[in-house]
Amino acid sequence: MVTTREQFTDEQWAEASALPALVIMAASLSDGKVMPSIRELKAGGEVLVAGAARYPDNVLLQHLKDGAEAAKAETKQGQEQAGPTSVDDVVATLLGQIEESVAVARGRLAAEELAQLREVLLEAATAVVARLGGGFMGSGEKVTESETSFVARLAALLA
């Protein structure tokens, strides 16, 4: 069975389709830096697009090609309303939003589609946190302890 857009209410669709943007933003902030780098966002975006190509029948992954910009705008608006005071607070807020979005997706997607979504979102988060090292010109440790912790928390939420 293939899940279709019509199986979601408008509210559920907005919530579930925000998942990719939420994951990319949270992963990019998980290193504790306020501004995500273009390389981080590009790395995550490339993985999401590749995942959509790999799973052409997955309605949420296909939405990436059609509505990723709308999901990013919704995510930004939600962050502005919440107003967390530190990067850690922003990541915690985003993880809460991810958890809510996953619950909606879990309630609508077939098990295989949910597994595909989990796979692609974890690949995207991993690509974002592994984008460059912490030292001069990208040298040094590639993934920090806080980034590793974020990916583990995300995997648990997506399980």
mmCIF file of N, CA and C in Angstrom, residues 22-112:
data_model
loop_
_atom_site.group_PDB
_atom_site.id
_atom_site.type_symbol
_atom_site.label_atom_id
_atom_site.label_comp_id
_atom_site.label_asym_id
_atom_site.label_seq_id
_atom_site.Cartn_x
_atom_site.Cartn_y
_atom_site.Cartn_z
ATOM 1 N N LEU A 22 13.193 20.392 9.670
ATOM 2 C CA LEU A 22 13.474 20.347 11.105
ATOM 3 C C LEU A 22 14.751 19.569 11.385
ATOM 4 N N VAL A 23 14.897 18.420 10.734
ATOM 5 C CA VAL A 23 16.078 17.578 10.953
ATOM 6 C C VAL A 23 17.349 18.291 10.494
ATOM 7 N N ILE A 24 17.314 18.892 9.307
ATOM 8 C CA ILE A 24 18.494 19.587 8.784
ATOM 9 C C ILE A 24 18.876 20.751 9.694
ATOM 10 N N MET A 25 17.904 21.547 10.105
ATOM 11 C CA MET A 25 18.202 22.688 10.967
ATOM 12 C C MET A 25 18.746 22.238 12.316
ATOM 13 N N ALA A 26 18.113 21.254 12.935
ATOM 14 C CA ALA A 26 18.579 20.773 14.242
ATOM 15 C C ALA A 26 19.977 20.170 14.129
ATOM 16 N N ALA A 27 20.223 19.398 13.084
ATOM 17 C CA ALA A 27 21.555 18.796 12.908
ATOM 18 C C ALA A 27 22.614 19.880 12.709
ATOM 19 N N SER A 28 22.275 20.915 11.962
ATOM 20 C CA SER A 28 23.249 21.974 11.702
ATOM 21 C C SER A 28 23.558 22.800 12.946
ATOM 22 N N LEU A 29 22.627 22.862 13.886
ATOM 23 C CA LEU A 29 22.851 23.603 15.124
ATOM 24 C C LEU A 29 23.422 22.740 16.245
ATOM 25 N N SER A 30 23.444 21.431 16.043
ATOM 26 C CA SER A 30 23.852 20.526 17.118
ATOM 27 C C SER A 30 25.313 20.672 17.526
ATOM 28 N N ASP A 31 26.109 21.393 16.718
ATOM 29 C CA ASP A 31 27.498 21.633 17.110
ATOM 30 C C ASP A 31 27.628 22.823 18.047
ATOM 31 N N GLY A 32 26.482 23.460 18.379
ATOM 32 C CA GLY A 32 26.492 24.570 19.324
ATOM 33 C C GLY A 32 26.718 25.922 18.683
ATOM 34 N N LYS A 33 26.899 25.963 17.376
ATOM 35 C CA LYS A 33 27.122 27.237 16.685
ATOM 36 C C LYS A 33 25.786 27.800 16.241
ATOM 37 N N VAL A 34 25.641 29.111 16.371
ATOM 38 C CA VAL A 34 24.369 29.769 16.117
ATOM 39 C C VAL A 34 23.981 29.728 14.641
ATOM 40 N N MET A 35 24.918 29.891 13.759
ATOM 41 C CA MET A 35 24.616 29.946 12.332
ATOM 42 C C MET A 35 25.052 28.661 11.633
ATOM 43 N N PRO A 36 24.121 27.984 10.981
ATOM 44 C CA PRO A 36 24.522 26.806 10.203
ATOM 45 C C PRO A 36 25.320 27.254 8.984
ATOM 46 N N SER A 37 26.270 26.433 8.569
ATOM 47 C CA SER A 37 27.060 26.780 7.393
ATOM 48 C C SER A 37 26.326 26.350 6.137
ATOM 49 N N ILE A 38 26.662 26.997 5.058
ATOM 50 C CA ILE A 38 26.073 26.631 3.763
ATOM 51 C C ILE A 38 26.433 25.184 3.436
ATOM 52 N N ARG A 39 27.633 24.768 3.793
ATOM 53 C CA ARG A 39 28.047 23.376 3.525
ATOM 54 C C ARG A 39 27.173 22.381 4.271
ATOM 55 N N GLU A 40 26.813 22.710 5.504
ATOM 56 C CA GLU A 40 25.950 21.822 6.283
ATOM 57 C C GLU A 40 24.586 21.674 5.623
ATOM 58 N N LEU A 41 23.985 22.808 5.291
ATOM 59 C CA LEU A 41 22.662 22.785 4.683
ATOM 60 C C LEU A 41 22.691 22.094 3.319
ATOM 61 N N LYS A 42 23.749 22.348 2.549
ATOM 62 C CA LYS A 42 23.892 21.725 1.233
ATOM 63 C C LYS A 42 24.049 20.211 1.370
ATOM 64 N N ALA A 43 24.869 19.775 2.319
ATOM 65 C CA ALA A 43 25.088 18.331 2.525
ATOM 66 C C ALA A 43 23.781 17.630 2.874
ATOM 67 N N GLY A 44 23.026 18.206 3.782
ATOM 68 C CA GLY A 44 21.747 17.610 4.159
ATOM 69 C C GLY A 44 20.750 17.623 3.021
ATOM 70 N N GLY A 45 20.685 18.722 2.300
ATOM 71 C CA GLY A 45 19.762 18.835 1.173
ATOM 72 C C GLY A 45 20.052 17.833 0.077
ATOM 73 N N GLU A 46 21.337 17.620 -0.212
ATOM 74 C CA GLU A 46 21.708 16.648 -1.248
ATOM 75 C C GLU A 46 21.258 15.243 -0.874
ATOM 76 N N VAL A 47 21.405 14.883 0.390
ATOM 77 C CA VAL A 47 20.988 13.555 0.837
ATOM 78 C C VAL A 47 19.466 13.416 0.751
ATOM 79 N N LEU A 48 18.745 14.459 1.128
ATOM 80 C CA LEU A 48 17.291 14.398 1.061
ATOM 81 C C LEU A 48 16.802 14.241 -0.381
ATOM 82 N N VAL A 49 17.406 14.962 -1.306
ATOM 83 C CA VAL A 49 17.025 14.854 -2.715
ATOM 84 C C VAL A 49 17.355 13.460 -3.247
ATOM 85 N N ALA A 50 18.522 12.929 -2.865
ATOM 86 C CA ALA A 50 18.888 11.570 -3.285
ATOM 87 C C ALA A 50 17.922 10.544 -2.701
ATOM 88 N N GLY A 51 17.494 10.758 -1.469
ATOM 89 C CA GLY A 51 16.528 9.849 -0.849
ATOM 90 C C GLY A 51 15.191 9.884 -1.558
ATOM 91 N N ALA A 52 14.772 11.068 -1.991
ATOM 92 C CA ALA A 52 13.519 11.185 -2.743
ATOM 93 C C ALA A 52 13.625 10.451 -4.070
ATOM 94 N N ALA A 53 14.788 10.515 -4.699
ATOM 95 C CA ALA A 53 14.991 9.793 -5.966
ATOM 96 C C ALA A 53 15.014 8.283 -5.733
ATOM 97 N N ARG A 54 15.553 7.859 -4.596
ATOM 98 C CA ARG A 54 15.659 6.434 -4.273
ATOM 99 C C ARG A 54 14.299 5.819 -3.960
ATOM 100 N N TYR A 55 13.396 6.604 -3.390
ATOM 101 C CA TYR A 55 12.075 6.100 -2.997
ATOM 102 C C TYR A 55 10.979 6.935 -3.664
ATOM 103 N N PRO A 56 10.758 6.727 -4.961
ATOM 104 C CA PRO A 56 9.812 7.575 -5.705
ATOM 105 C C PRO A 56 8.355 7.430 -5.282
ATOM 106 N N ASP A 57 7.988 6.378 -4.557
ATOM 107 C CA ASP A 57 6.599 6.203 -4.135
ATOM 108 C C ASP A 57 6.327 6.742 -2.728
ATOM 109 N N ASN A 58 7.356 7.247 -2.050
ATOM 110 C CA ASN A 58 7.190 7.740 -0.687
ATOM 111 C C ASN A 58 6.699 9.182 -0.730
ATOM 112 N N VAL A 59 5.458 9.401 -0.325
ATOM 113 C CA VAL A 59 4.796 10.695 -0.467
ATOM 114 C C VAL A 59 5.526 11.814 0.273
ATOM 115 N N LEU A 60 6.046 11.553 1.458
ATOM 116 C CA LEU A 60 6.747 12.611 2.192
ATOM 117 C C LEU A 60 8.097 12.911 1.572
ATOM 118 N N LEU A 61 8.810 11.886 1.137
ATOM 119 C CA LEU A 61 10.094 12.144 0.495
ATOM 120 C C LEU A 61 9.904 12.846 -0.844
ATOM 121 N N GLN A 62 8.850 12.539 -1.562
ATOM 122 C CA GLN A 62 8.585 13.219 -2.827
ATOM 123 C C GLN A 62 8.217 14.681 -2.602
ATOM 124 N N HIS A 63 7.619 14.962 -1.479
ATOM 125 C CA HIS A 63 7.262 16.342 -1.147
ATOM 126 C C HIS A 63 8.511 17.220 -1.070
ATOM 127 N N LEU A 64 9.651 16.618 -0.799
ATOM 128 C CA LEU A 64 10.902 17.375 -0.734
ATOM 129 C C LEU A 64 11.145 18.134 -2.026
ATOM 130 N N LYS A 65 10.868 17.490 -3.130
ATOM 131 C CA LYS A 65 11.102 18.136 -4.414
ATOM 132 C C LYS A 65 10.077 19.232 -4.678
ATOM 133 N N ASP A 66 8.872 19.075 -4.166
ATOM 134 C CA ASP A 66 7.792 20.005 -4.467
ATOM 135 C C ASP A 66 7.622 21.123 -3.437
ATOM 136 N N GLY A 67 7.927 20.843 -2.176
ATOM 137 C CA GLY A 67 7.590 21.831 -1.152
ATOM 138 C C GLY A 67 8.611 22.052 -0.069
ATOM 139 N N ALA A 68 9.878 21.789 -0.324
ATOM 140 C CA ALA A 68 10.885 21.939 0.722
ATOM 141 C C ALA A 68 10.973 23.392 1.203
ATOM 142 N N GLU A 69 10.829 24.331 0.315
ATOM 143 C CA GLU A 69 10.919 25.728 0.723
ATOM 144 C C GLU A 69 9.778 26.113 1.670
ATOM 145 N N ALA A 70 8.593 25.609 1.423
ATOM 146 C CA ALA A 70 7.468 25.902 2.312
ATOM 147 C C ALA A 70 7.710 25.324 3.699
ATOM 148 N N ALA A 71 8.259 24.112 3.753
ATOM 149 C CA ALA A 71 8.550 23.496 5.048
ATOM 150 C C ALA A 71 9.607 24.287 5.797
ATOM 151 N N LYS A 72 10.613 24.792 5.092
ATOM 152 C CA LYS A 72 11.647 25.599 5.739
ATOM 153 C C LYS A 72 11.045 26.881 6.312
ATOM 154 N N ALA A 73 10.143 27.502 5.567
ATOM 155 C CA ALA A 73 9.504 28.729 6.043
ATOM 156 C C ALA A 73 8.679 28.454 7.291
ATOM 157 N N GLU A 74 7.936 27.332 7.318
ATOM 158 C CA GLU A 74 7.139 26.978 8.490
ATOM 159 C C GLU A 74 8.028 26.735 9.693
ATOM 160 N N THR A 75 9.167 26.068 9.475
ATOM 161 C CA THR A 75 10.094 25.788 10.566
ATOM 162 C C THR A 75 10.655 27.084 11.132
ATOM 163 N N LYS A 76 11.060 28.004 10.257
ATOM 164 C CA LYS A 76 11.605 29.277 10.709
ATOM 165 C C LYS A 76 10.555 30.051 11.508
ATOM 166 N N GLN A 77 9.328 30.069 11.038
ATOM 167 C CA GLN A 77 8.263 30.774 11.735
ATOM 168 C C GLN A 77 8.051 30.172 13.119
ATOM 169 N N GLY A 78 8.069 28.851 13.231
ATOM 170 C CA GLY A 78 7.886 28.194 14.517
ATOM 171 C C GLY A 78 9.002 28.530 15.488
ATOM 172 N N GLN A 79 10.234 28.650 14.975
ATOM 173 C CA GLN A 79 11.354 28.991 15.843
ATOM 174 C C GLN A 79 11.225 30.415 16.358
ATOM 175 N N GLU A 80 10.783 31.331 15.489
ATOM 176 C CA GLU A 80 10.649 32.718 15.906
ATOM 177 C C GLU A 80 9.594 32.856 16.990
ATOM 178 N N GLN A 81 8.509 32.092 16.892
ATOM 179 C CA GLN A 81 7.453 32.179 17.885
ATOM 180 C C GLN A 81 7.904 31.602 19.219
ATOM 181 N N ALA A 82 8.677 30.522 19.179
ATOM 182 C CA ALA A 82 9.098 29.870 20.411
ATOM 183 C C ALA A 82 10.110 30.721 21.180
ATOM 184 N N GLY A 83 11.034 31.355 20.461
ATOM 185 C CA GLY A 83 11.994 32.257 21.048
ATOM 186 C C GLY A 83 12.958 31.658 22.056
ATOM 187 N N PRO A 84 13.549 30.463 21.817
ATOM 188 C CA PRO A 84 14.532 29.934 22.754
ATOM 189 C C PRO A 84 15.735 30.869 22.874
ATOM 190 N N THR A 85 16.415 30.804 23.988
ATOM 191 C CA THR A 85 17.473 31.765 24.251
ATOM 192 C C THR A 85 18.875 31.259 23.938
ATOM 193 N N SER A 86 19.086 29.985 23.742
ATOM 194 C CA SER A 86 20.412 29.471 23.426
ATOM 195 C C SER A 86 20.309 28.450 22.308
ATOM 196 N N VAL A 87 21.454 28.122 21.719
ATOM 197 C CA VAL A 87 21.474 27.126 20.647
ATOM 198 C C VAL A 87 20.965 25.791 21.169
ATOM 199 N N ASP A 88 21.362 25.420 22.379
ATOM 200 C CA ASP A 88 20.882 24.159 22.963
ATOM 201 C C ASP A 88 19.358 24.170 23.111
ATOM 202 N N ASP A 89 18.804 25.340 23.490
ATOM 203 C CA ASP A 89 17.342 25.465 23.602
ATOM 204 C C ASP A 89 16.675 25.324 22.236
ATOM 205 N N VAL A 90 17.308 25.896 21.206
ATOM 206 C CA VAL A 90 16.763 25.793 19.851
ATOM 207 C C VAL A 90 16.745 24.330 19.418
ATOM 208 N N VAL A 91 17.861 23.622 19.642
ATOM 209 C CA VAL A 91 17.932 22.202 19.265
ATOM 210 C C VAL A 91 16.880 21.403 20.033
ATOM 211 N N ALA A 92 16.713 21.685 21.322
ATOM 212 C CA ALA A 92 15.697 20.985 22.116
ATOM 213 C C ALA A 92 14.295 21.271 21.583
ATOM 214 N N THR A 93 14.033 22.509 21.208
ATOM 215 C CA THR A 93 12.733 22.869 20.631
ATOM 216 C C THR A 93 12.512 22.128 19.321
ATOM 217 N N LEU A 94 13.545 22.106 18.474
ATOM 218 C CA LEU A 94 13.438 21.407 17.196
ATOM 219 C C LEU A 94 13.224 19.912 17.401
ATOM 220 N N LEU A 95 13.899 19.320 18.372
ATOM 221 C CA LEU A 95 13.693 17.895 18.659
ATOM 222 C C LEU A 95 12.250 17.638 19.103
ATOM 223 N N GLY A 96 11.689 18.552 19.860
ATOM 224 C CA GLY A 96 10.286 18.424 20.250
ATOM 225 C C GLY A 96 9.363 18.488 19.042
ATOM 226 N N GLN A 97 9.658 19.402 18.126
ATOM 227 C CA GLN A 97 8.869 19.503 16.899
ATOM 228 C C GLN A 97 9.044 18.255 16.032
ATOM 229 N N ILE A 98 10.268 17.737 15.977
ATOM 230 C CA ILE A 98 10.533 16.512 15.218
ATOM 231 C C ILE A 98 9.716 15.360 15.801
ATOM 232 N N GLU A 99 9.702 15.263 17.130
ATOM 233 C CA GLU A 99 8.942 14.197 17.783
ATOM 234 C C GLU A 99 7.454 14.275 17.425
ATOM 235 N N GLU A 100 6.898 15.473 17.435
ATOM 236 C CA GLU A 100 5.490 15.646 17.061
ATOM 237 C C GLU A 100 5.252 15.277 15.599
ATOM 238 N N SER A 101 6.153 15.690 14.727
ATOM 239 C CA SER A 101 6.017 15.390 13.297
ATOM 240 C C SER A 101 6.157 13.896 13.029
ATOM 241 N N VAL A 102 7.057 13.240 13.742
ATOM 242 C CA VAL A 102 7.231 11.790 13.587
ATOM 243 C C VAL A 102 5.966 11.067 14.021
ATOM 244 N N ALA A 103 5.339 11.533 15.078
ATOM 245 C CA ALA A 103 4.103 10.892 15.553
ATOM 246 C C ALA A 103 3.021 10.967 14.471
ATOM 247 N N VAL A 104 2.926 12.099 13.799
ATOM 248 C CA VAL A 104 1.950 12.236 12.712
ATOM 249 C C VAL A 104 2.307 11.285 11.566
ATOM 250 N N ALA A 105 3.572 11.285 11.162
ATOM 251 C CA ALA A 105 4.004 10.411 10.059
ATOM 252 C C ALA A 105 3.776 8.947 10.420
ATOM 253 N N ARG A 106 4.095 8.584 11.654
ATOM 254 C CA ARG A 106 3.921 7.191 12.104
ATOM 255 C C ARG A 106 2.456 6.769 12.020
ATOM 256 N N GLY A 107 1.558 7.694 12.273
ATOM 257 C CA GLY A 107 0.134 7.392 12.234
ATOM 258 C C GLY A 107 -0.436 7.283 10.830
ATOM 259 N N ARG A 108 0.287 7.744 9.824
ATOM 260 C CA ARG A 108 -0.237 7.762 8.462
ATOM 261 C C ARG A 108 0.539 6.895 7.480
ATOM 262 N N LEU A 109 1.833 6.810 7.621
ATOM 263 C CA LEU A 109 2.646 6.081 6.650
ATOM 264 C C LEU A 109 2.627 4.581 6.902
ATOM 265 N N ALA A 110 2.759 3.828 5.828
ATOM 266 C CA ALA A 110 2.946 2.385 5.948
ATOM 267 C C ALA A 110 4.311 2.139 6.589
ATOM 268 N N ALA A 111 4.493 0.990 7.211
ATOM 269 C CA ALA A 111 5.739 0.679 7.917
ATOM 270 C C ALA A 111 6.958 0.826 7.005
ATOM 271 N N GLU A 112 6.853 0.350 5.781
ATOM 272 C CA GLU A 112 7.982 0.440 4.843
ATOM 273 C C GLU A 112 8.307 1.899 4.517
#
